[in-house]
């Protein structure tokens, strides 16, 4: 859906704009004068933009944390196919809705900022607007990604019965020496562009070559097809 490249671009721009207007509270390699000036700006910014002071970090890093948890814990596999019109429209609508609400909220603070803030950051509107756009795009896509299967209560899904060609358990080591276990079932014909899926260890340990596996492809609440976590070994 929201490609990795697109996510990275939006995230990088959001990070750059975030640090362009957020106060720098670091004291490392700073002179006493720099520290005093940074603290003065922090007080100025927090007084003029209390909403951004509290919620900008959540807007920026909330979706990032969500995707880390999703890829770590989720057993949902999206179908390997381009986004359809329904999904694209839903992403655009969610993005615009979030951005509209944020702009309304932040614009009030911007209009009421004091003279000292205007002098210190005369072009802060451009930085904030770009930040709100990029974080709205990220948050809107994240909302669609989560709600697509979390709200998909009533879809039974299209049934696919496949033949297992291989069942394997292997481990990989991370950069810090940690071990990750992978439980994988290979099958044919492909379903949703997948010919292999990571599954729970209990399912993988029982799966044998030539066994039948039933998978269900659901349309998704926001129109993004995915393979249900419900996998039945026949």
mmCIF file of C-alpha atoms in Angstrom, residues 64-181:
data_model
loop_
_atom_site.group_PDB
_atom_site.id
_atom_site.type_symbol
_atom_site.label_atom_id
_atom_site.label_comp_id
_atom_site.label_asym_id
_atom_site.label_seq_id
_atom_site.Cartn_x
_atom_site.Cartn_y
_atom_site.Cartn_z
ATOM 1 C CA UNK A 64 6.867 4.406 13.239
ATOM 2 C CA UNK A 65 6.428 2.526 16.530
ATOM 3 C CA UNK A 66 3.179 0.987 15.247
ATOM 4 C CA UNK A 67 4.887 -0.505 12.188
ATOM 5 C CA UNK A 68 7.719 -1.904 14.309
ATOM 6 C CA UNK A 69 5.164 -3.670 16.534
ATOM 7 C CA UNK A 70 3.153 -4.781 13.496
ATOM 8 C CA UNK A 71 6.078 -6.419 11.709
ATOM 9 C CA UNK A 72 7.242 -7.984 14.960
ATOM 10 C CA UNK A 73 3.960 -9.459 16.208
ATOM 11 C CA UNK A 74 1.421 -9.544 13.380
ATOM 12 C CA UNK A 75 0.516 -12.620 11.350
ATOM 13 C CA UNK A 76 -1.438 -10.597 8.770
ATOM 14 C CA UNK A 77 -0.093 -10.849 5.216
ATOM 15 C CA UNK A 78 -1.310 -8.310 2.664
ATOM 16 C CA UNK A 79 -1.827 -9.520 -0.883
ATOM 17 C CA UNK A 80 0.939 -8.573 -3.283
ATOM 18 C CA UNK A 81 -0.979 -6.347 -5.694
ATOM 19 C CA UNK A 82 -1.382 -2.636 -6.509
ATOM 20 C CA UNK A 83 -3.791 -0.562 -4.454
ATOM 21 C CA UNK A 84 -7.293 -0.324 -5.831
ATOM 22 C CA UNK A 85 -9.323 2.917 -6.162
ATOM 23 C CA UNK A 86 -11.210 2.257 -2.893
ATOM 24 C CA UNK A 87 -8.013 1.944 -0.862
ATOM 25 C CA UNK A 88 -6.445 5.023 -2.461
ATOM 26 C CA UNK A 89 -9.556 7.116 -1.818
ATOM 27 C CA UNK A 90 -9.665 5.966 1.816
ATOM 28 C CA UNK A 91 -6.013 6.894 2.342
ATOM 29 C CA UNK A 92 -6.553 10.337 0.790
ATOM 30 C CA UNK A 93 -9.708 10.949 2.851
ATOM 31 C CA UNK A 94 -8.038 9.916 6.119
ATOM 32 C CA UNK A 95 -4.953 12.009 5.343
ATOM 33 C CA UNK A 96 -6.993 15.116 4.503
ATOM 34 C CA UNK A 97 -9.240 14.654 7.544
ATOM 35 C CA UNK A 98 -6.276 14.413 9.905
ATOM 36 C CA UNK A 99 -4.520 17.350 8.276
ATOM 37 C CA UNK A 100 -7.684 19.487 8.401
ATOM 38 C CA UNK A 101 -8.105 18.883 12.136
ATOM 39 C CA UNK A 102 -4.431 19.538 12.838
ATOM 40 C CA UNK A 103 -4.310 22.733 10.775
ATOM 41 C CA UNK A 104 -7.434 24.067 12.516
ATOM 42 C CA UNK A 105 -5.893 23.359 15.921
ATOM 43 C CA UNK A 106 -2.396 24.660 15.203
ATOM 44 C CA UNK A 107 -3.572 27.684 13.210
ATOM 45 C CA UNK A 108 -5.220 29.056 16.347
ATOM 46 C CA UNK A 109 -1.876 28.958 18.150
ATOM 47 C CA UNK A 110 -0.102 30.421 15.130
ATOM 48 C CA UNK A 111 -2.485 33.368 14.884
ATOM 49 C CA UNK A 112 -2.107 34.091 18.610
ATOM 50 C CA UNK A 113 1.708 33.823 18.758
ATOM 51 C CA UNK A 114 3.429 36.746 20.422
ATOM 52 C CA UNK A 115 5.808 39.327 18.954
ATOM 53 C CA UNK A 116 8.926 37.562 20.288
ATOM 54 C CA UNK A 117 7.954 34.358 18.477
ATOM 55 C CA UNK A 118 7.323 36.253 15.240
ATOM 56 C CA UNK A 119 10.769 37.804 15.444
ATOM 57 C CA UNK A 120 12.549 34.568 16.332
ATOM 58 C CA UNK A 121 10.848 32.377 13.708
ATOM 59 C CA UNK A 122 9.289 34.540 10.947
ATOM 60 C CA UNK A 123 8.867 31.591 8.531
ATOM 61 C CA UNK A 124 7.747 28.964 11.006
ATOM 62 C CA UNK A 125 4.389 28.627 9.207
ATOM 63 C CA UNK A 126 6.095 26.927 6.235
ATOM 64 C CA UNK A 127 7.966 24.512 8.496
ATOM 65 C CA UNK A 128 4.877 23.637 10.528
ATOM 66 C CA UNK A 129 2.627 23.238 7.474
ATOM 67 C CA UNK A 130 5.103 20.861 5.835
ATOM 68 C CA UNK A 131 5.384 18.929 9.085
ATOM 69 C CA UNK A 132 1.595 18.658 9.395
ATOM 70 C CA UNK A 133 1.261 17.449 5.797
ATOM 71 C CA UNK A 134 3.915 14.735 6.059
ATOM 72 C CA UNK A 135 2.748 13.473 9.444
ATOM 73 C CA UNK A 136 -0.884 13.541 8.271
ATOM 74 C CA UNK A 137 0.062 11.392 5.271
ATOM 75 C CA UNK A 138 1.912 8.941 7.521
ATOM 76 C CA UNK A 139 -0.831 8.863 10.176
ATOM 77 C CA UNK A 140 -3.613 8.590 7.591
ATOM 78 C CA UNK A 141 -1.958 5.632 5.922
ATOM 79 C CA UNK A 142 -1.267 4.023 9.290
ATOM 80 C CA UNK A 143 -4.923 4.406 10.244
ATOM 81 C CA UNK A 144 -6.022 2.712 7.020
ATOM 82 C CA UNK A 145 -3.410 -0.018 7.464
ATOM 83 C CA UNK A 146 -4.614 -0.822 10.990
ATOM 84 C CA UNK A 147 -8.344 -0.386 10.403
ATOM 85 C CA UNK A 148 -8.290 -2.450 7.217
ATOM 86 C CA UNK A 149 -8.131 -5.702 9.203
ATOM 87 C CA UNK A 150 -9.027 -4.526 12.732
ATOM 88 C CA UNK A 151 -12.479 -3.360 11.549
ATOM 89 C CA UNK A 152 -13.028 -6.201 9.068
ATOM 90 C CA UNK A 153 -15.496 -8.084 11.273
ATOM 91 C CA UNK A 154 -18.022 -9.494 8.832
ATOM 92 C CA UNK A 155 -15.963 -10.551 5.822
ATOM 93 C CA UNK A 156 -15.726 -14.349 5.579
ATOM 94 C CA UNK A 157 -13.093 -14.238 2.860
ATOM 95 C CA UNK A 158 -12.455 -16.230 -0.282
ATOM 96 C CA UNK A 159 -11.410 -19.800 0.497
ATOM 97 C CA UNK A 160 -8.200 -21.207 -1.026
ATOM 98 C CA UNK A 161 -7.022 -24.788 -0.510
ATOM 99 C CA UNK A 162 -3.325 -25.217 -1.286
ATOM 100 C CA UNK A 163 -0.809 -28.046 -1.115
ATOM 101 C CA UNK A 164 2.152 -27.757 1.242
ATOM 102 C CA UNK A 165 5.455 -28.262 -0.555
ATOM 103 C CA UNK A 166 7.791 -27.601 2.364
ATOM 104 C CA UNK A 167 7.619 -26.910 6.087
ATOM 105 C CA UNK A 168 10.683 -25.473 7.765
ATOM 106 C CA UNK A 169 11.957 -23.932 10.978
ATOM 107 C CA UNK A 170 15.145 -21.873 10.926
ATOM 108 C CA UNK A 171 16.817 -19.146 12.946
ATOM 109 C CA UNK A 172 18.543 -15.898 12.070
ATOM 110 C CA UNK A 173 20.872 -13.755 14.165
ATOM 111 C CA UNK A 174 20.483 -10.028 14.555
ATOM 112 C CA UNK A 175 23.226 -7.426 14.610
ATOM 113 C CA UNK A 176 23.344 -7.605 18.418
ATOM 114 C CA UNK A 177 23.589 -11.390 18.516
ATOM 115 C CA UNK A 178 19.943 -12.110 19.288
ATOM 116 C CA UNK A 179 18.308 -15.167 17.704
ATOM 117 C CA UNK A 180 14.991 -15.003 15.837
ATOM 118 C CA UNK A 181 13.006 -18.142 15.076
#
